[in-house]
Short mmCIF file of C-alpha atoms in Angstrom, two decimals:
data_model
loop_
_atom_site.label_atom_id
_atom_site.label_comp_id
_atom_site.label_asym_id
_atom_site.label_seq_id
_atom_site.Cartn_x
_atom_site.Cartn_y
_atom_site.Cartn_z
CA SER E 209 28.75 10.38 15.97
CA LYS E 210 30.67 7.45 14.31
CA ALA E 211 27.41 6.33 12.31
CA THR E 212 27.16 9.81 10.80
CA VAL E 213 30.87 10.28 10.04
CA SER E 214 30.61 6.71 8.38
CA VAL E 215 27.51 7.99 6.26
CA LEU E 216 29.16 11.24 5.29
CA ASN E 217 32.23 9.46 4.09
CA CYS E 218 30.38 7.41 1.71
CA PRO E 219 28.58 10.02 -0.60
CA GLN E 220 26.51 7.14 -2.35
CA ARG E 221 25.09 5.91 0.87
CA PHE E 222 24.41 9.73 2.10
CA ALA E 223 22.75 10.32 -1.21
CA GLN E 224 20.68 7.29 -0.88
CA THR E 225 19.67 7.78 2.74
CA MET E 226 18.58 11.37 1.96
CA ALA E 227 16.38 10.21 -0.89
CA GLU E 228 14.83 7.50 1.41
CA CYS E 229 14.04 10.46 4.12
CA LEU E 230 12.65 12.59 1.37
CA ILE E 231 10.38 9.79 0.08
CA PHE E 232 9.35 8.88 3.60
CA ASP E 233 8.60 12.46 4.28
CA SER E 234 6.57 12.52 1.24
CA VAL E 235 4.43 9.45 2.22
CA VAL E 236 3.79 10.79 5.55
CA SER E 237 2.73 14.07 4.28
CA ILE E 238 0.08 12.68 1.63
CA VAL E 239 -1.21 10.21 4.56
CA SER E 240 -1.71 12.74 6.98
CA SER E 241 -3.60 14.98 4.58
CA LEU E 242 -6.11 11.89 4.17
CA ALA E 243 -7.43 12.36 7.63
CA VAL E 244 -10.70 14.35 7.90
CA ASP E 245 -11.80 15.54 11.15
CA ASP E 246 -15.29 14.32 12.40
CA ALA E 247 -15.57 12.03 9.50
CA PRO E 248 -17.57 8.79 10.31
CA VAL E 249 -15.85 5.55 10.46
CA PRO E 250 -16.81 3.72 7.22
CA GLU E 251 -17.91 0.16 7.68
CA ALA E 252 -14.74 -1.13 5.71
CA PHE E 253 -12.42 0.68 8.21
CA GLN E 254 -14.12 -0.31 11.51
CA THR E 255 -11.26 -2.83 12.14
CA PHE E 256 -8.80 -0.23 11.85
CA ALA E 257 -10.36 2.29 14.22
CA ALA E 258 -8.58 2.98 17.51
CA PRO E 259 -10.83 2.30 20.51
CA GLY E 260 -10.16 5.47 22.35
CA GLY E 261 -10.61 7.66 18.85
CA ARG E 262 -7.88 9.81 17.76
CA PRO E 263 -4.45 8.44 19.28
CA ALA E 264 -2.42 10.76 21.18
CA MET E 265 0.64 10.57 19.12
CA PRO E 266 0.56 12.44 15.94
CA PHE E 267 0.60 10.21 13.10
CA ALA E 268 3.77 11.52 11.69
CA HIS E 269 5.61 10.56 15.05
CA PHE E 270 4.03 7.38 14.93
CA ALA E 271 5.12 6.66 11.30
CA ALA E 272 8.64 7.79 12.02
CA ALA E 273 8.89 5.44 15.06
CA LEU E 274 7.65 2.48 13.15
CA ARG E 275 10.04 3.36 10.42
CA ARG E 276 13.20 3.27 12.82
CA ALA E 277 11.90 0.18 14.75
CA ALA E 278 11.33 -1.85 11.42
CA GLU E 279 14.20 -0.15 9.60
CA THR E 280 11.68 0.42 6.49
CA ALA E 281 13.29 0.04 3.22
CA GLU E 282 12.54 2.29 0.16
CA PRO E 283 10.92 -0.70 -1.69
CA VAL E 284 8.78 -1.45 1.17
CA LEU E 285 7.59 2.13 1.36
CA VAL E 286 6.91 2.42 -2.38
CA VAL E 287 4.82 -1.05 -2.21
CA GLN E 288 3.11 0.34 0.82
CA VAL E 289 1.96 3.28 -1.09
CA VAL E 290 0.60 1.29 -3.78
CA LEU E 291 -1.43 -0.96 -1.27
CA LEU E 292 -2.72 2.12 0.24
CA GLU E 293 -3.79 3.56 -3.08
CA ARG E 294 -5.79 0.19 -3.84
CA VAL E 295 -7.74 0.29 -0.48
CA LEU E 296 -8.56 3.98 -1.02
CA LYS E 297 -9.80 3.44 -4.44
CA LYS E 298 -12.11 0.71 -3.19
CA VAL E 299 -13.39 2.38 -0.23
CA LYS E 300 -13.92 5.78 -1.71
CA ALA E 301 -14.65 7.56 1.89
CA ALA E 302 -13.32 9.93 4.07
CA VAL E 303 -10.61 8.66 6.42
CA PRO E 304 -11.14 9.52 10.02
CA PRO E 305 -8.06 10.30 12.09
CA CYS E 306 -9.01 7.22 14.41
CA VAL E 307 -8.12 4.98 11.52
CA VAL E 308 -5.07 6.53 9.86
CA HIS E 309 -2.43 5.05 12.41
CA ARG E 310 -3.64 1.32 12.23
CA LEU E 311 -4.40 1.48 8.39
CA TRP E 312 -0.81 2.61 8.06
CA LEU E 313 0.36 -0.28 10.44
CA ALA E 314 -1.53 -2.82 8.44
CA SER E 315 -0.25 -1.60 5.09
CA LEU E 316 3.36 -1.69 6.44
CA ILE E 317 2.96 -5.28 7.67
CA LEU E 318 1.79 -6.33 4.27
CA ALA E 319 4.23 -4.25 2.22
CA GLU E 320 7.05 -5.87 4.16
CA LYS E 321 5.80 -9.43 3.52
CA ALA E 322 5.25 -8.52 -0.22
CA ALA E 323 8.50 -6.59 -0.93
CA GLN E 324 11.16 -8.58 1.24
CA ASP E 325 12.17 -12.12 1.72
CA ILE E 326 12.50 -11.76 5.40
CA CYS E 327 10.43 -9.50 7.74
CA PHE E 328 9.19 -8.94 11.33
CA PRO E 329 6.34 -11.20 12.47
CA ASN E 330 2.91 -9.86 13.38
CA ALA E 331 3.80 -10.37 16.96
CA ASP E 332 6.69 -8.11 16.92
CA PHE E 333 4.65 -5.21 15.54
CA ALA E 334 2.19 -5.91 18.09
CA LYS E 335 4.75 -5.44 20.78
CA LEU E 336 5.99 -2.38 19.10
CA CYS E 337 2.77 -0.48 19.20
CA GLY E 338 1.08 -2.05 22.24
CA ILE E 339 -1.63 -3.64 20.15
CA PRO E 340 -2.90 -7.15 21.09
CA VAL E 341 -1.45 -9.61 18.29
CA ALA E 342 -5.16 -10.95 17.62
CA HIS E 343 -5.99 -7.46 16.60
CA VAL E 344 -3.20 -7.03 14.46
CA ASN E 345 -3.95 -10.05 12.55
CA ALA E 346 -7.49 -8.84 12.42
CA MET E 347 -6.43 -5.53 10.82
CA GLU E 348 -4.22 -7.67 8.31
CA ARG E 349 -7.01 -9.72 7.26
CA ALA E 350 -9.24 -6.99 6.71
CA PHE E 351 -6.57 -5.05 4.69
CA VAL E 352 -6.18 -8.13 2.50
CA ASP E 353 -9.94 -8.46 2.03
CA LEU E 354 -10.07 -4.95 0.87
CA ILE E 355 -7.40 -5.24 -1.77
CA ASP E 356 -8.85 -8.61 -2.92
CA TRP E 357 -5.46 -10.23 -2.20
CA GLU E 358 -3.71 -8.23 -4.80
CA PHE E 359 -0.27 -7.82 -3.77
CA HIS E 360 1.65 -7.84 -7.24
CA VAL E 361 3.06 -4.59 -8.12
CA SER E 362 4.20 -4.19 -11.84
CA GLU E 363 7.52 -2.39 -12.56
CA GLU E 364 5.52 0.41 -14.25
CA GLU E 365 3.40 0.84 -11.19
CA TYR E 366 6.54 0.89 -8.90
CA ALA E 367 8.33 3.47 -11.22
CA ARG E 368 5.22 5.79 -11.12
CA VAL E 369 4.97 5.80 -7.43
CA SER E 370 8.64 5.73 -6.62
CA GLY E 371 9.36 8.48 -9.21
CA ALA E 372 6.39 10.63 -8.07
CA LEU E 373 7.41 10.45 -4.32
CA ARG E 374 10.90 11.55 -5.27
CA ASP E 375 9.49 14.58 -7.13
CA ILE E 376 7.13 15.72 -4.41
CA PRO E 377 9.65 17.24 -1.99
CA ALA E 378 11.35 19.13 -4.90
CA ALA E 379 8.41 20.49 -6.72
CA ALA E 380 5.12 19.14 -5.09
CA ALA E 381 4.56 17.42 -8.48
CA PRO E 382 1.66 15.24 -8.73
CA LEU E 383 1.62 11.28 -9.16
CA ALA E 384 2.86 10.84 -12.83
CA PRO E 385 4.59 7.96 -14.58
CA ARG E 386 8.29 7.65 -15.27
CA ALA E 387 10.51 5.35 -17.04
CA PRO E 388 9.96 1.83 -15.62
CA GLN E 389 12.74 0.85 -13.18
CA PRO E 390 12.73 -2.70 -11.59
CA PRO E 391 12.12 -2.53 -7.76
CA ALA E 392 15.31 -3.15 -5.78
CA GLN E 393 15.26 -6.27 -3.60
CA ALA E 394 15.72 -5.46 0.31
CA ARG E 395 16.72 -8.05 2.24
CA ARG E 396 17.97 -8.19 6.00
CA THR E 397 17.68 -10.36 8.92
CA PRO E 398 15.12 -9.22 11.31
CA ARG E 399 16.40 -8.25 14.75
CA ALA E 400 14.37 -8.57 18.15
CA PRO E 401 12.07 -5.54 18.50
CA ARG E 402 13.48 -2.62 20.53
CA CYS E 403 11.59 -1.17 23.30
CA PRO E 404 7.85 -0.67 22.70
CA VAL E 405 7.56 2.54 20.33
CA VAL E 406 3.91 3.82 20.81
CA VAL E 407 0.48 2.74 22.17
CA VAL E 408 -1.93 3.76 19.41
CA GLY E 409 -5.10 3.26 21.53
CA GLU E 410 -6.61 0.39 23.45
#
């Protein structure tokens, strides 16, 4: 395709695209591994539980569909991982499969708002996922409460997560700090949401 040719003709952009894909795959792999079959839904995660139980669409497909629709940039993904870490450290409980999709959605919404100047409104994410906007708002509020409104990500924390995610595909390296690097600013003008991606359970 013309888009593919354009990317291949720009080695720097191609390398960046490949790096972002590897980072995304690493994050999806980590989050997928968190789901524990038959685990009860912790009280702290009740807001994120899909009404019908485990969503029909595999988490990896759901996350990829959202990434394509929202055009998630690398800084957003790194901030998202930091926010998820904070939630999991606070809750300290197994994550049932019925929670993973919506916990990911809430963390993505907040990471977009924390890392970008312009981002999609909650109503667009609700439309993309087939979830009432009131419920998306409730998930956002619940996530914010879980992280105690702590959105700031230091340069050291950003570098630790970004570096670890880049290392995972190559050597399955554990999370480890790297030399601090300031997060890049990702700016874009949101477009109207594309056709609904997936219904995660209502």
